[in-house]
Amino acid sequence: MHSAKMTAEMMPWAGPVIYGHVHTRATFTAKRWGLLKPYGVTCGMLALPAQEYTQGRPTTWEQGVAEFSLDPATSGLCDAVTLRIHDGRMIGLDGRIYTA
């Protein structure tokens, strides 16, 4: 079971848990009654995916970040979107290209 799924299914409240350090990007929404559901978001990492200790083995690791938005007029409307970084470049939600 991947980390975002495990996190969302363990949460007793509705809303997101956003975190990194698991090296992959993933989003998972748990089954619950009501309109707001708990969901987990893993945003990737900023380190280079090819690390010496992987000894050339393939991994699912990818570079990425998360953009988090919150509606201050409500007590629970929020969202998170993960953005992939590829070869030092990322397309933002505004359509702009960002480079490292």
mmCIF file with all atom_site columns, C-alpha atoms in Angstrom:
data_model
loop_
_atom_site.group_PDB
_atom_site.id
_atom_site.type_symbol
_atom_site.label_atom_id
_atom_site.label_alt_id
_atom_site.label_comp_id
_atom_site.label_asym_id
_atom_site.label_entity_id
_atom_site.label_seq_id
_atom_site.pdbx_PDB_ins_code
_atom_site.Cartn_x
_atom_site.Cartn_y
_atom_site.Cartn_z
_atom_site.occupancy
_atom_site.B_iso_or_equiv
_atom_site.pdbx_formal_charge
_atom_site.auth_seq_id
_atom_site.auth_comp_id
_atom_site.auth_asym_id
_atom_site.auth_atom_id
_atom_site.pdbx_PDB_model_num
ATOM 1   C CA . MET A 1 1   ? 0.000   0.000  0.000   1.00 0.00 ? 1   MET A CA 1
ATOM 2   C CA . HIS A 1 2   ? 1.526   3.335  -0.932  1.00 0.00 ? 2   HIS A CA 1
ATOM 3   C CA . SER A 1 3   ? 2.054   6.052  1.639   1.00 0.00 ? 3   SER A CA 1
ATOM 4   C CA . ALA A 1 4   ? -0.668  8.514  0.511   1.00 0.00 ? 4   ALA A CA 1
ATOM 5   C CA . LYS A 1 5   ? -3.307  5.763  0.671   1.00 0.00 ? 5   LYS A CA 1
ATOM 6   C CA . MET A 1 6   ? -2.197  4.551  4.091   1.00 0.00 ? 6   MET A CA 1
ATOM 7   C CA . THR A 1 7   ? -2.215  8.108  5.461   1.00 0.00 ? 7   THR A CA 1
ATOM 8   C CA . ALA A 1 8   ? -5.683  8.987  4.088   1.00 0.00 ? 8   ALA A CA 1
ATOM 9   C CA . GLU A 1 9   ? -7.252  5.772  5.348   1.00 0.00 ? 9   GLU A CA 1
ATOM 10  C CA . MET A 1 10  ? -5.852  6.317  8.870   1.00 0.00 ? 10  MET A CA 1
ATOM 11  C CA . MET A 1 11  ? -7.133  9.904  9.189   1.00 0.00 ? 11  MET A CA 1
ATOM 12  C CA . PRO A 1 12  ? -10.314 10.360 11.265  1.00 0.00 ? 12  PRO A CA 1
ATOM 13  C CA . TRP A 1 13  ? -10.969 13.906 9.924   1.00 0.00 ? 13  TRP A CA 1
ATOM 14  C CA . ALA A 1 14  ? -11.668 15.337 6.468   1.00 0.00 ? 14  ALA A CA 1
ATOM 15  C CA . GLY A 1 15  ? -8.988  17.291 4.684   1.00 0.00 ? 15  GLY A CA 1
ATOM 16  C CA . PRO A 1 16  ? -5.454  16.849 3.456   1.00 0.00 ? 16  PRO A CA 1
ATOM 17  C CA . VAL A 1 17  ? -2.209  15.683 4.942   1.00 0.00 ? 17  VAL A CA 1
ATOM 18  C CA . ILE A 1 18  ? 0.626   16.875 2.704   1.00 0.00 ? 18  ILE A CA 1
ATOM 19  C CA . TYR A 1 19  ? 4.151   15.617 3.216   1.00 0.00 ? 19  TYR A CA 1
ATOM 20  C CA . GLY A 1 20  ? 7.420   14.776 1.538   1.00 0.00 ? 20  GLY A CA 1
ATOM 21  C CA . HIS A 1 21  ? 10.426  12.540 2.119   1.00 0.00 ? 21  HIS A CA 1
ATOM 22  C CA . VAL A 1 22  ? 8.812   9.445  0.603   1.00 0.00 ? 22  VAL A CA 1
ATOM 23  C CA . HIS A 1 23  ? 10.456  10.233 -2.776  1.00 0.00 ? 23  HIS A CA 1
ATOM 24  C CA . THR A 1 24  ? 7.300   9.812  -4.893  1.00 0.00 ? 24  THR A CA 1
ATOM 25  C CA . ARG A 1 25  ? 4.312   11.934 -5.896  1.00 0.00 ? 25  ARG A CA 1
ATOM 26  C CA . ALA A 1 26  ? 0.903   10.505 -5.068  1.00 0.00 ? 26  ALA A CA 1
ATOM 27  C CA . THR A 1 27  ? -2.589  11.526 -4.033  1.00 0.00 ? 27  THR A CA 1
ATOM 28  C CA . PHE A 1 28  ? -5.216  9.272  -2.514  1.00 0.00 ? 28  PHE A CA 1
ATOM 29  C CA . THR A 1 29  ? -8.726  10.033 -1.234  1.00 0.00 ? 29  THR A CA 1
ATOM 30  C CA . ALA A 1 30  ? -10.271 7.770  1.419   1.00 0.00 ? 30  ALA A CA 1
ATOM 31  C CA . LYS A 1 31  ? -13.868 6.548  1.325   1.00 0.00 ? 31  LYS A CA 1
ATOM 32  C CA . ARG A 1 32  ? -16.063 8.424  3.802   1.00 0.00 ? 32  ARG A CA 1
ATOM 33  C CA . TRP A 1 33  ? -19.661 9.668  4.024   1.00 0.00 ? 33  TRP A CA 1
ATOM 34  C CA . GLY A 1 34  ? -20.175 13.353 3.322   1.00 0.00 ? 34  GLY A CA 1
ATOM 35  C CA . LEU A 1 35  ? -18.731 15.819 0.865   1.00 0.00 ? 35  LEU A CA 1
ATOM 36  C CA . LEU A 1 36  ? -15.302 16.367 2.430   1.00 0.00 ? 36  LEU A CA 1
ATOM 37  C CA . LYS A 1 37  ? -12.990 13.361 2.418   1.00 0.00 ? 37  LYS A CA 1
ATOM 38  C CA . PRO A 1 38  ? -9.596  12.799 4.027   1.00 0.00 ? 38  PRO A CA 1
ATOM 39  C CA . TYR A 1 39  ? -6.780  12.647 1.511   1.00 0.00 ? 39  TYR A CA 1
ATOM 40  C CA . GLY A 1 40  ? -3.048  12.156 1.582   1.00 0.00 ? 40  GLY A CA 1
ATOM 41  C CA . VAL A 1 41  ? -0.613  13.923 -0.734  1.00 0.00 ? 41  VAL A CA 1
ATOM 42  C CA . THR A 1 42  ? 3.065   13.091 -1.132  1.00 0.00 ? 42  THR A CA 1
ATOM 43  C CA . CYS A 1 43  ? 4.883   15.751 -3.098  1.00 0.00 ? 43  CYS A CA 1
ATOM 44  C CA . GLY A 1 44  ? 8.103   14.067 -4.190  1.00 0.00 ? 44  GLY A CA 1
ATOM 45  C CA . MET A 1 45  ? 11.589  15.194 -3.355  1.00 0.00 ? 45  MET A CA 1
ATOM 46  C CA . LEU A 1 46  ? 14.129  17.809 -4.371  1.00 0.00 ? 46  LEU A CA 1
ATOM 47  C CA . ALA A 1 47  ? 17.199  15.549 -4.317  1.00 0.00 ? 47  ALA A CA 1
ATOM 48  C CA . LEU A 1 48  ? 18.456  13.956 -7.515  1.00 0.00 ? 48  LEU A CA 1
ATOM 49  C CA . PRO A 1 49  ? 16.734  10.581 -8.059  1.00 0.00 ? 49  PRO A CA 1
ATOM 50  C CA . ALA A 1 50  ? 19.949  8.820  -9.090  1.00 0.00 ? 50  ALA A CA 1
ATOM 51  C CA . GLN A 1 51  ? 21.755  8.174  -5.788  1.00 0.00 ? 51  GLN A CA 1
ATOM 52  C CA . GLU A 1 52  ? 24.903  6.109  -5.378  1.00 0.00 ? 52  GLU A CA 1
ATOM 53  C CA . TYR A 1 53  ? 23.304  3.821  -2.786  1.00 0.00 ? 53  TYR A CA 1
ATOM 54  C CA . THR A 1 54  ? 20.634  2.655  -5.282  1.00 0.00 ? 54  THR A CA 1
ATOM 55  C CA . GLN A 1 55  ? 23.507  1.019  -7.200  1.00 0.00 ? 55  GLN A CA 1
ATOM 56  C CA . GLY A 1 56  ? 21.913  1.784  -10.575 1.00 0.00 ? 56  GLY A CA 1
ATOM 57  C CA . ARG A 1 57  ? 18.634  0.015  -9.769  1.00 0.00 ? 57  ARG A CA 1
ATOM 58  C CA . PRO A 1 58  ? 15.462  1.680  -11.071 1.00 0.00 ? 58  PRO A CA 1
ATOM 59  C CA . THR A 1 59  ? 13.252  3.491  -8.554  1.00 0.00 ? 59  THR A CA 1
ATOM 60  C CA . THR A 1 60  ? 9.884   5.251  -8.533  1.00 0.00 ? 60  THR A CA 1
ATOM 61  C CA . TRP A 1 61  ? 11.491  8.368  -7.074  1.00 0.00 ? 61  TRP A CA 1
ATOM 62  C CA . GLU A 1 62  ? 10.733  11.693 -8.706  1.00 0.00 ? 62  GLU A CA 1
ATOM 63  C CA . GLN A 1 63  ? 11.381  15.333 -8.045  1.00 0.00 ? 63  GLN A CA 1
ATOM 64  C CA . GLY A 1 64  ? 8.386   17.469 -7.245  1.00 0.00 ? 64  GLY A CA 1
ATOM 65  C CA . VAL A 1 65  ? 6.701   20.056 -5.071  1.00 0.00 ? 65  VAL A CA 1
ATOM 66  C CA . ALA A 1 66  ? 3.141   20.647 -3.885  1.00 0.00 ? 66  ALA A CA 1
ATOM 67  C CA . GLU A 1 67  ? 1.095   23.813 -4.140  1.00 0.00 ? 67  GLU A CA 1
ATOM 68  C CA . PHE A 1 68  ? -1.398  24.137 -1.312  1.00 0.00 ? 68  PHE A CA 1
ATOM 69  C CA . SER A 1 69  ? -4.458  26.404 -1.393  1.00 0.00 ? 69  SER A CA 1
ATOM 70  C CA . LEU A 1 70  ? -6.857  27.217 1.434   1.00 0.00 ? 70  LEU A CA 1
ATOM 71  C CA . ASP A 1 71  ? -10.172 29.078 1.296   1.00 0.00 ? 71  ASP A CA 1
ATOM 72  C CA . PRO A 1 72  ? -10.137 31.344 4.391   1.00 0.00 ? 72  PRO A CA 1
ATOM 73  C CA . ALA A 1 73  ? -13.912 31.798 4.172   1.00 0.00 ? 73  ALA A CA 1
ATOM 74  C CA . THR A 1 74  ? -14.530 28.137 5.037   1.00 0.00 ? 74  THR A CA 1
ATOM 75  C CA . SER A 1 75  ? -13.288 25.800 7.721   1.00 0.00 ? 75  SER A CA 1
ATOM 76  C CA . GLY A 1 76  ? -12.405 22.925 5.428   1.00 0.00 ? 76  GLY A CA 1
ATOM 77  C CA . LEU A 1 77  ? -12.072 23.853 1.753   1.00 0.00 ? 77  LEU A CA 1
ATOM 78  C CA . CYS A 1 78  ? -8.482  23.280 0.754   1.00 0.00 ? 78  CYS A CA 1
ATOM 79  C CA . ASP A 1 79  ? -6.594  21.557 -2.015  1.00 0.00 ? 79  ASP A CA 1
ATOM 80  C CA . ALA A 1 80  ? -3.115  20.446 -2.943  1.00 0.00 ? 80  ALA A CA 1
ATOM 81  C CA . VAL A 1 81  ? -1.659  19.814 -6.376  1.00 0.00 ? 81  VAL A CA 1
ATOM 82  C CA . THR A 1 82  ? 1.678   18.132 -6.988  1.00 0.00 ? 82  THR A CA 1
ATOM 83  C CA . LEU A 1 83  ? 3.947   19.494 -9.688  1.00 0.00 ? 83  LEU A CA 1
ATOM 84  C CA . ARG A 1 84  ? 6.627   17.368 -11.338 1.00 0.00 ? 84  ARG A CA 1
ATOM 85  C CA . ILE A 1 85  ? 10.155  18.699 -11.753 1.00 0.00 ? 85  ILE A CA 1
ATOM 86  C CA . HIS A 1 86  ? 11.899  17.260 -14.807 1.00 0.00 ? 86  HIS A CA 1
ATOM 87  C CA . ASP A 1 87  ? 15.497  18.077 -15.703 1.00 0.00 ? 87  ASP A CA 1
ATOM 88  C CA . GLY A 1 88  ? 15.403  21.173 -13.472 1.00 0.00 ? 88  GLY A CA 1
ATOM 89  C CA . ARG A 1 89  ? 12.201  22.530 -15.058 1.00 0.00 ? 89  ARG A CA 1
ATOM 90  C CA . MET A 1 90  ? 8.627   22.709 -13.811 1.00 0.00 ? 90  MET A CA 1
ATOM 91  C CA . ILE A 1 91  ? 5.369   24.004 -15.284 1.00 0.00 ? 91  ILE A CA 1
ATOM 92  C CA . GLY A 1 92  ? 3.526   25.995 -12.633 1.00 0.00 ? 92  GLY A CA 1
ATOM 93  C CA . LEU A 1 93  ? -0.242  26.146 -12.291 1.00 0.00 ? 93  LEU A CA 1
ATOM 94  C CA . ASP A 1 94  ? -0.017  29.588 -13.904 1.00 0.00 ? 94  ASP A CA 1
ATOM 95  C CA . GLY A 1 95  ? 1.450   27.983 -17.064 1.00 0.00 ? 95  GLY A CA 1
ATOM 96  C CA . ARG A 1 96  ? 4.894   29.530 -16.552 1.00 0.00 ? 96  ARG A CA 1
ATOM 97  C CA . ILE A 1 97  ? 8.069   27.452 -16.842 1.00 0.00 ? 97  ILE A CA 1
ATOM 98  C CA . TYR A 1 98  ? 10.224  27.554 -13.709 1.00 0.00 ? 98  TYR A CA 1
ATOM 99  C CA . THR A 1 99  ? 13.865  26.481 -13.853 1.00 0.00 ? 99  THR A CA 1
ATOM 100 C CA . ALA A 1 100 ? 16.365  25.588 -11.180 1.00 0.00 ? 100 ALA A CA 1
#
